[in-house]
Amino acid sequence: MAPLLSIRSLEKRFPGVIALAGVDFELQRGEVHALMGENGAGKSTLIKVLTGVHARDGGIVELDGVSIKASSPRHAESLGISTVYQEVNLVPQLSVAENISLGRQPRRWGLISWRRLAQKADTALKQLGLSLDVRRPLSSYSIAIQQLVAIARAIDIDAKMLILDEPTSSLDQQEVELLFSVMNRLRDQGMGIVFVTHFLDQVYEISDRITVLRSGVNVGTAATGNMDRLGLIQRMLGAKWSADTVEGQTRPEKSLDDKLIVLQTRQLGRRGSIEPFDLQIREGEVIGLAGLLGSGRTELVRLLFGLNSASTGTLEVDGQPVSRWSPRKAIDAGFAFCPEDRKREGLVEQLTVRENILLAMQAARSVGSPVPLRRQLEISRTYVDQLNIKTPGVHTRTATLSGGNQQKVLLARWLATKPRLLILDEPTRGIDIGTKAEIEALICELSAAGLAVVLISSELEDLVRCCDRVVVLRDRHVVGEVTGDELNQRCMMEMLAHHDGT
Amino acid sequence: MTAPEIESNGLSRSQLTRSTAIWPLFALGALLLLNAFALPSFFELEFLDGNLYGSLVDVLNRSSIGVVLAVGMTLVIATGGVDLSVGSVLAITGTVAATLMAKTELGVTTAVLISIAVAMLAGALNGLLVTSLKIEPVIATLVLMVSGRGIAKYIAGEQVISVPRDEAFAAFDWIGNGHLFGLPVPTLLALSLALVTFFVVRKTSIGLLIESVGGNAAASRATGINDRMVKLFVYVFAAFCAGVAGLIDTAYINASDPVNAGVFTELDAIFAVLVGGTALTGGRFSLTGSIVGAILLQTLLTTMYAYGVASDVAPVPKAGVILIVCLLQSTKVRTWFRKRARGQQGNPATAFSSPADSSSEEAS
């Protein structure tokens, strides 16, 4: 039988980036097909091309054997492709019934027929095995139920296939079960479901087949039973090795035992974001955090920097437990944090390079004693030179700089505070290879001078190259640590793949 | 704060058009030019007893309340907020001052200090609603805007309170009607407040912190900036300015009218700030622009009165001018004009003006 959806050599280019470089993908009727890949692999671009958000640059998309070209999400829906996104995009203030029929309310003599509206919603929800009071506002239900209402809305339009884009990321275990029972029901009804998630356990629980994307190409499609976790992770991260090759260059062995412990956590954790963990960081040490997207890496460092408050455990700085930890206190203790999302929690894009570089330093001083302009120029120019920031001048707005240069401005901001502990969350994401090498060299140089570094990276080889020790996270747990000879991609991947810590 | 490295050898055209204060200044110039032809008397100045009189002086004198409020409003808007309560705080301050002088034994200085303190307390209330209770600024300050006038009426006992015509209160009358160096005291007060603010904001780091918080509050917090303190400060400061404006207003007529004092002045202040090129979304601000904006509004009003436009109708042309200035500042409209200009002249040079060049804006 012909597949429900068939995509052949799909291409999509953005200025300077090839997002999809000839992707093949197939979806059968009555199948849950997991679409996997790390950030930038092309998952979201693929979905956006399918749903008509982006126009494709090449390739063929066939639904039910008919070639289609969705021109807008609405058009895609009318063709039978429905999508439910991670953030429920319904109207919380409206009732469940109104949300399900939004934009296509049943009318009678030009007026909305409220009775039929409610009936329609009831029917749609029954199909999913749910019964809700459809007159209540959507916001009175949990996120999970809202998610299911979004699904009910999606299939109410005679959907042939359903795309679920990370629907489970904000759900708890029970809610996930509920969602899965609905997915099973739809599968039994013959619906084709594309399931995007970064939780491996869920993939193995629900999906029939798995397709892995990496750098805009399909690097493997297989029945779930035929692709084990290690194989899956290997494909996602794109690492290749053979048993007998020695990986990486030999790092000079640092002896760190006599170095001061800068930071220590004891069962520090935050409910719903990261399970309690113990971590010790010494001066001059570079610690890597390895884990897939959503494994709790970012959540862990946010606790260390006081951006989120812990619900359990203690954090000790120089052996002293801290209380009411906050970014302000963390900075006063000599911590620095370059976040993953530069635009949201990093740069103030309206401000100039100089102002952005000086911001942390200035925030640490009293309002009445600004850094003199002459000194500001000196500092910002020094870092522009040292980090090779490509900018017309220090008075340029940072909004106009490229991603790599924005990252360097952020680094400069923190280096100017002369930190003792530098936390870098994906410092090399989305920046060019030359800049990446520069940043890595800088990390080595700084740690040799005594700076402690916590480095998060999705690229395991980067961690192997830069770190003295790598902490591995999986599903919001710290599951282990590798150092010395074990510090290679294979060991890390096995830990990432391992199930239930056995 | 023009950086020393950028020696200004005449601003380029693109720098000029991109600077925020330039459009209200341009509008003001156009208006004055119009008056120069149509109303020559507008520019007549004369010395009487060593003091300067004339329409221009009058405009400056009458715009002093607007300027003072606009200065405070600029900083609030720069943090991404807005303060709708300044008109009511103005009324409260005036009423408190007048009541203290009329009904107690307190002297002018004490009365002034207490009423300013009351204003700042009101500002602190606004600030706490916004920072601690995380109420949207519009709503938080709307509370005081609505209730403030009621408070003022209550203090005044629902009547106009006159400041006693008395030697002891001559100093208070001077605030509203006096002259110094030949110029009206309110004008000098407004200008000194603006100047002091300008220097404090640029010579300490508070200006940078305000722009940072307004530009990206989450990033500012993660950089160790106490965004709550910054926001609290701007609301207290705006209320302080409203207090000063309230004193000027009350001293001018030597009475406080809790019902009519400062009505709609909060909207004029917001207009002045927006016309001056500070965006409601926060971030970069231009005090100079706001001051020019406030003077522009008053010039417009005075001009219309001079043409004999009834005061009931005057807001309509005022709204028209505001619309035009705002359109001139919109990037869309500017791009459109630039495209047209390029198309007609076939001049590719303008295409090379670097979008990164923002140095001119720093000077504001």
CSV table of N, CA and C in Angstrom, one decimal, chain B residues 1-99:
chain,number,residue,atom,x,y,z
B,1,MET,N,26.7,62.1,25.3
B,1,MET,CA,28.0,61.4,25.5
B,1,MET,C,28.6,61.1,24.1
B,2,THR,N,28.9,62.0,23.3
B,2,THR,CA,29.6,61.7,22.1
B,2,THR,C,31.0,61.2,22.4
B,3,ALA,N,31.2,60.1,21.8
B,3,ALA,CA,32.5,59.5,22.1
B,3,ALA,C,33.6,60.3,21.5
B,4,PRO,N,34.8,60.4,22.2
B,4,PRO,CA,35.8,61.2,21.7
B,4,PRO,C,36.4,60.7,20.3
B,5,GLU,N,36.2,59.5,20.1
B,5,GLU,CA,36.8,59.0,18.8
B,5,GLU,C,36.0,59.4,17.6
B,6,ILE,N,34.8,59.8,17.8
B,6,ILE,CA,34.0,60.2,16.7
B,6,ILE,C,34.1,61.7,16.6
B,7,GLU,N,35.0,62.3,15.9
B,7,GLU,CA,35.1,63.7,15.8
B,7,GLU,C,34.0,64.1,14.9
B,8,SER,N,33.1,64.9,15.3
B,8,SER,CA,32.0,65.2,14.4
B,8,SER,C,32.4,66.3,13.5
B,9,ASN,N,32.7,66.0,12.3
B,9,ASN,CA,33.0,67.0,11.3
B,9,ASN,C,31.8,67.2,10.5
B,10,GLY,N,30.7,67.7,11.1
B,10,GLY,CA,29.4,67.8,10.5
B,10,GLY,C,28.7,66.5,10.4
B,11,LEU,N,27.5,66.4,10.9
B,11,LEU,CA,26.8,65.1,10.8
B,11,LEU,C,26.4,64.9,9.4
B,12,SER,N,26.5,63.6,9.0
B,12,SER,CA,26.0,63.3,7.7
B,12,SER,C,24.5,63.3,7.7
B,13,ARG,N,23.9,63.3,6.5
B,13,ARG,CA,22.5,63.4,6.4
B,13,ARG,C,21.8,62.3,7.1
B,14,SER,N,22.4,61.1,6.8
B,14,SER,CA,21.7,59.9,7.4
B,14,SER,C,21.8,59.9,8.9
B,15,GLN,N,22.9,60.4,9.4
B,15,GLN,CA,23.0,60.5,10.9
B,15,GLN,C,21.9,61.5,11.5
B,16,LEU,N,21.8,62.6,10.7
B,16,LEU,CA,20.8,63.6,11.2
B,16,LEU,C,19.4,63.0,11.2
B,17,THR,N,19.0,62.4,10.1
B,17,THR,CA,17.7,61.9,10.0
B,17,THR,C,17.4,60.8,11.0
B,18,ARG,N,18.5,60.1,11.4
B,18,ARG,CA,18.3,59.0,12.3
B,18,ARG,C,18.2,59.4,13.8
B,19,SER,N,18.7,60.6,14.0
B,19,SER,CA,18.7,61.1,15.4
B,19,SER,C,17.3,61.4,15.9
B,20,THR,N,17.0,61.1,17.1
B,20,THR,CA,15.6,61.1,17.6
B,20,THR,C,15.1,62.4,17.8
B,21,ALA,N,15.9,63.4,18.3
B,21,ALA,CA,15.4,64.7,18.7
B,21,ALA,C,15.2,65.6,17.5
B,22,ILE,N,15.6,65.1,16.3
B,22,ILE,CA,15.7,66.0,15.2
B,22,ILE,C,14.3,66.3,14.6
B,23,TRP,N,13.4,65.4,14.7
B,23,TRP,CA,12.0,65.6,14.1
B,23,TRP,C,11.2,66.6,14.9
B,24,PRO,N,11.1,66.4,16.2
B,24,PRO,CA,10.4,67.5,17.0
B,24,PRO,C,11.0,68.8,16.8
B,25,LEU,N,12.3,68.9,16.7
B,25,LEU,CA,13.1,70.1,16.6
B,25,LEU,C,12.7,70.7,15.2
B,26,PHE,N,12.6,69.9,14.2
B,26,PHE,CA,12.3,70.3,12.9
B,26,PHE,C,10.9,70.8,12.8
B,27,ALA,N,9.9,70.1,13.5
B,27,ALA,CA,8.6,70.6,13.6
B,27,ALA,C,8.5,71.9,14.3
B,28,LEU,N,9.2,72.1,15.4
B,28,LEU,CA,9.2,73.3,16.1
B,28,LEU,C,9.7,74.4,15.2
B,29,GLY,N,10.8,74.2,14.5
B,29,GLY,CA,11.4,75.2,13.6
B,29,GLY,C,10.4,75.6,12.5
B,30,ALA,N,9.7,74.6,12.0
B,30,ALA,CA,8.7,74.9,10.9
B,30,ALA,C,7.6,75.8,11.5
B,31,LEU,N,7.2,75.4,12.7
B,31,LEU,CA,6.1,76.2,13.3
B,31,LEU,C,6.5,77.6,13.6
B,32,LEU,N,7.7,77.8,14.1
B,32,LEU,CA,8.2,79.1,14.3
B,32,LEU,C,8.4,79.9,13.0
B,33,LEU,N,8.8,79.2,12.0
B,33,LEU,CA,9.0,79.9,10.7
B,33,LEU,C,7.6,80.4,10.2
B,34,LEU,N,6.7,79.5,10.3
B,34,LEU,CA,5.3,79.9,9.9
B,34,LEU,C,4.8,81.1,10.7
B,35,ASN,N,5.1,81.1,12.0
B,35,ASN,CA,4.7,82.3,12.8
B,35,ASN,C,5.4,83.5,12.4
B,36,ALA,N,6.7,83.3,12.0
B,36,ALA,CA,7.5,84.5,11.7
B,36,ALA,C,6.9,85.3,10.5
B,37,PHE,N,6.2,84.6,9.6
B,37,PHE,CA,5.6,85.2,8.5
B,37,PHE,C,4.2,85.7,8.8
B,38,ALA,N,3.4,84.8,9.5
B,38,ALA,CA,2.0,85.0,9.7
B,38,ALA,C,1.8,85.9,10.9
B,39,LEU,N,2.6,85.7,11.9
B,39,LEU,CA,2.3,86.4,13.2
B,39,LEU,C,3.6,87.1,13.7
B,40,PRO,N,4.1,88.1,13.0
B,40,PRO,CA,5.3,88.7,13.4
B,40,PRO,C,5.4,89.1,14.9
B,41,SER,N,4.2,89.4,15.5
B,41,SER,CA,4.2,89.8,16.9
B,41,SER,C,4.6,88.6,17.8
B,42,PHE,N,4.6,87.4,17.3
B,42,PHE,CA,5.0,86.3,18.0
B,42,PHE,C,6.4,86.4,18.5
B,43,PHE,N,7.2,87.1,17.7
B,43,PHE,CA,8.7,87.2,18.1
B,43,PHE,C,9.0,88.4,18.8
B,44,GLU,N,8.0,89.3,19.1
B,44,GLU,CA,8.3,90.5,19.8
B,44,GLU,C,8.7,90.2,21.3
B,45,LEU,N,9.8,90.8,21.7
B,45,LEU,CA,10.3,90.7,23.1
B,45,LEU,C,10.5,92.1,23.6
B,46,GLU,N,10.1,92.3,24.9
B,46,GLU,CA,10.4,93.6,25.5
B,46,GLU,C,10.9,93.4,26.9
B,47,PHE,N,11.7,94.4,27.4
B,47,PHE,CA,12.1,94.4,28.7
B,47,PHE,C,11.2,95.3,29.6
B,48,LEU,N,10.7,94.8,30.6
B,48,LEU,CA,9.9,95.6,31.6
B,48,LEU,C,10.5,95.4,32.9
B,49,ASP,N,11.0,96.4,33.6
B,49,ASP,CA,11.6,96.3,34.9
B,49,ASP,C,12.7,95.2,34.9
B,50,GLY,N,13.4,95.1,33.8
B,50,GLY,CA,14.6,94.2,33.7
B,50,GLY,C,14.1,92.8,33.4
B,51,ASN,N,12.8,92.5,33.2
B,51,ASN,CA,12.4,91.2,32.9
B,51,ASN,C,11.9,91.1,31.5
B,52,LEU,N,12.1,89.9,30.9
B,52,LEU,CA,11.8,89.7,29.5
B,52,LEU,C,10.3,89.3,29.4
B,53,TYR,N,9.6,89.9,28.4
B,53,TYR,CA,8.2,89.5,28.2
B,53,TYR,C,8.0,89.3,26.7
B,54,GLY,N,7.0,88.5,26.3
B,54,GLY,CA,6.7,88.3,24.9
B,54,GLY,C,6.2,86.9,24.7
B,55,SER,N,5.7,86.6,23.5
B,55,SER,CA,5.1,85.3,23.3
B,55,SER,C,6.0,84.2,23.5
B,56,LEU,N,7.3,84.4,23.0
B,56,LEU,CA,8.2,83.3,23.2
B,56,LEU,C,8.5,82.9,24.6
B,57,VAL,N,8.7,84.0,25.4
B,57,VAL,CA,8.9,83.8,26.9
B,57,VAL,C,7.7,83.1,27.5
B,58,ASP,N,6.5,83.6,27.0
B,58,ASP,CA,5.3,83.0,27.5
B,58,ASP,C,5.2,81.5,27.2
B,59,VAL,N,5.6,81.1,26.0
B,59,VAL,CA,5.6,79.7,25.6
B,59,VAL,C,6.5,78.9,26.6
B,60,LEU,N,7.7,79.4,26.8
B,60,LEU,CA,8.6,78.7,27.6
B,60,LEU,C,8.1,78.6,29.0
B,61,ASN,N,7.5,79.7,29.5
B,61,ASN,CA,6.9,79.8,30.9
B,61,ASN,C,5.8,78.7,31.0
B,62,ARG,N,4.9,78.7,30.0
B,62,ARG,CA,3.8,77.8,30.2
B,62,ARG,C,4.2,76.4,29.9
B,63,SER,N,5.3,76.1,29.2
B,63,SER,CA,5.6,74.7,28.9
B,63,SER,C,6.4,74.1,30.1
B,64,SER,N,6.7,75.0,31.1
B,64,SER,CA,7.6,74.4,32.2
B,64,SER,C,7.0,73.2,32.9
B,65,ILE,N,5.7,73.3,33.1
B,65,ILE,CA,5.0,72.1,33.7
B,65,ILE,C,5.2,70.9,32.8
B,66,GLY,N,4.9,71.1,31.5
B,66,GLY,CA,5.0,70.0,30.6
B,66,GLY,C,6.4,69.4,30.5
B,67,VAL,N,7.4,70.3,30.5
B,67,VAL,CA,8.8,69.9,30.5
B,67,VAL,C,9.2,69.0,31.7
B,68,VAL,N,8.8,69.5,32.9
B,68,VAL,CA,9.1,68.8,34.1
B,68,VAL,C,8.5,67.4,34.1
B,69,LEU,N,7.2,67.4,33.7
B,69,LEU,CA,6.5,66.1,33.7
B,69,LEU,C,7.2,65.1,32.6
B,70,ALA,N,7.5,65.7,31.5
B,70,ALA,CA,8.1,64.9,30.4
B,70,ALA,C,9.4,64.3,30.8
B,71,VAL,N,10.2,65.1,31.6
B,71,VAL,CA,11.5,64.6,32.0
B,71,VAL,C,11.3,63.3,32.9
B,72,GLY,N,10.4,63.4,33.8
B,72,GLY,CA,10.1,62.2,34.6
B,72,GLY,C,9.5,61.1,33.8
B,73,MET,N,8.6,61.4,32.9
B,73,MET,CA,8.0,60.4,32.1
B,73,MET,C,8.9,59.7,31.2
B,74,THR,N,10.0,60.4,30.7
B,74,THR,CA,10.9,59.8,29.9
B,74,THR,C,11.6,58.6,30.5
B,75,LEU,N,12.0,58.7,31.8
B,75,LEU,CA,12.7,57.6,32.4
B,75,LEU,C,11.8,56.5,32.7
B,76,VAL,N,10.5,56.7,33.0
B,76,VAL,CA,9.6,55.7,33.2
B,76,VAL,C,9.3,54.9,31.9
B,77,ILE,N,9.1,55.6,30.8
B,77,ILE,CA,8.9,55.0,29.5
B,77,ILE,C,10.1,54.2,29.1
B,78,ALA,N,11.3,54.7,29.4
B,78,ALA,CA,12.5,54.1,29.0
B,78,ALA,C,12.6,52.7,29.7
B,79,THR,N,12.0,52.5,30.8
B,79,THR,CA,12.1,51.2,31.4
B,79,THR,C,11.0,50.3,30.9
B,80,GLY,N,10.2,50.8,29.9
B,80,GLY,CA,9.2,50.0,29.3
B,80,GLY,C,7.8,50.2,30.0
B,81,GLY,N,7.8,51.1,31.0
B,81,GLY,CA,6.5,51.3,31.7
B,81,GLY,C,5.9,52.6,31.2
B,82,VAL,N,4.9,53.1,32.0
B,82,VAL,CA,4.3,54.3,31.8
B,82,VAL,C,3.7,54.8,33.1
B,83,ASP,N,3.5,56.1,33.3
B,83,ASP,CA,2.9,56.6,34.5
B,83,ASP,C,1.8,57.5,34.2
B,84,LEU,N,0.6,56.9,34.4
B,84,LEU,CA,-0.6,57.7,34.1
B,84,LEU,C,-1.0,58.6,35.3
B,85,SER,N,-0.4,58.4,36.4
B,85,SER,CA,-0.8,59.1,37.6
B,85,SER,C,-0.2,60.5,37.8
B,86,VAL,N,0.7,60.9,36.9
B,86,VAL,CA,1.4,62.2,37.2
B,86,VAL,C,0.4,63.4,37.4
B,87,GLY,N,-0.6,63.4,36.6
B,87,GLY,CA,-1.6,64.5,36.7
B,87,GLY,C,-2.2,64.5,38.1
B,88,SER,N,-2.6,63.4,38.6
B,88,SER,CA,-3.2,63.3,39.9
B,88,SER,C,-2.2,63.6,41.0
B,89,VAL,N,-1.0,63.1,40.8
B,89,VAL,CA,0.0,63.4,41.8
B,89,VAL,C,0.3,64.9,41.8
B,90,LEU,N,0.3,65.6,40.7
B,90,LEU,CA,0.4,67.0,40.6
B,90,LEU,C,-0.7,67.7,41.4
B,91,ALA,N,-1.9,67.2,41.3
B,91,ALA,CA,-3.1,67.8,42.0
B,91,ALA,C,-2.9,67.6,43.5
B,92,ILE,N,-2.5,66.4,43.9
B,92,ILE,CA,-2.3,66.1,45.3
B,92,ILE,C,-1.3,67.0,45.9
B,93,THR,N,-0.1,67.1,45.2
B,93,THR,CA,1.0,67.9,45.8
B,93,THR,C,0.6,69.4,46.0
B,94,GLY,N,-0.1,69.9,44.9
B,94,GLY,CA,-0.5,71.3,45.0
B,94,GLY,C,-1.5,71.5,46.2
B,95,THR,N,-2.4,70.5,46.3
B,95,THR,CA,-3.4,70.7,47.4
B,95,THR,C,-2.8,70.6,48.7
B,96,VAL,N,-1.9,69.6,48.9
B,96,VAL,CA,-1.2,69.5,50.2
B,96,VAL,C,-0.4,70.7,50.5
B,97,ALA,N,0.3,71.3,49.5
B,97,ALA,CA,1.1,72.5,49.8
B,97,ALA,C,0.1,73.6,50.2
B,98,ALA,N,-0.9,73.8,49.4
B,98,ALA,CA,-1.8,75.0,49.6
B,98,ALA,C,-2.5,74.8,51.0
B,99,THR,N,-3.0,73.6,51.3
B,99,THR,CA,-3.7,73.3,52.5
B,99,THR,C,-2.8,73.6,53.7
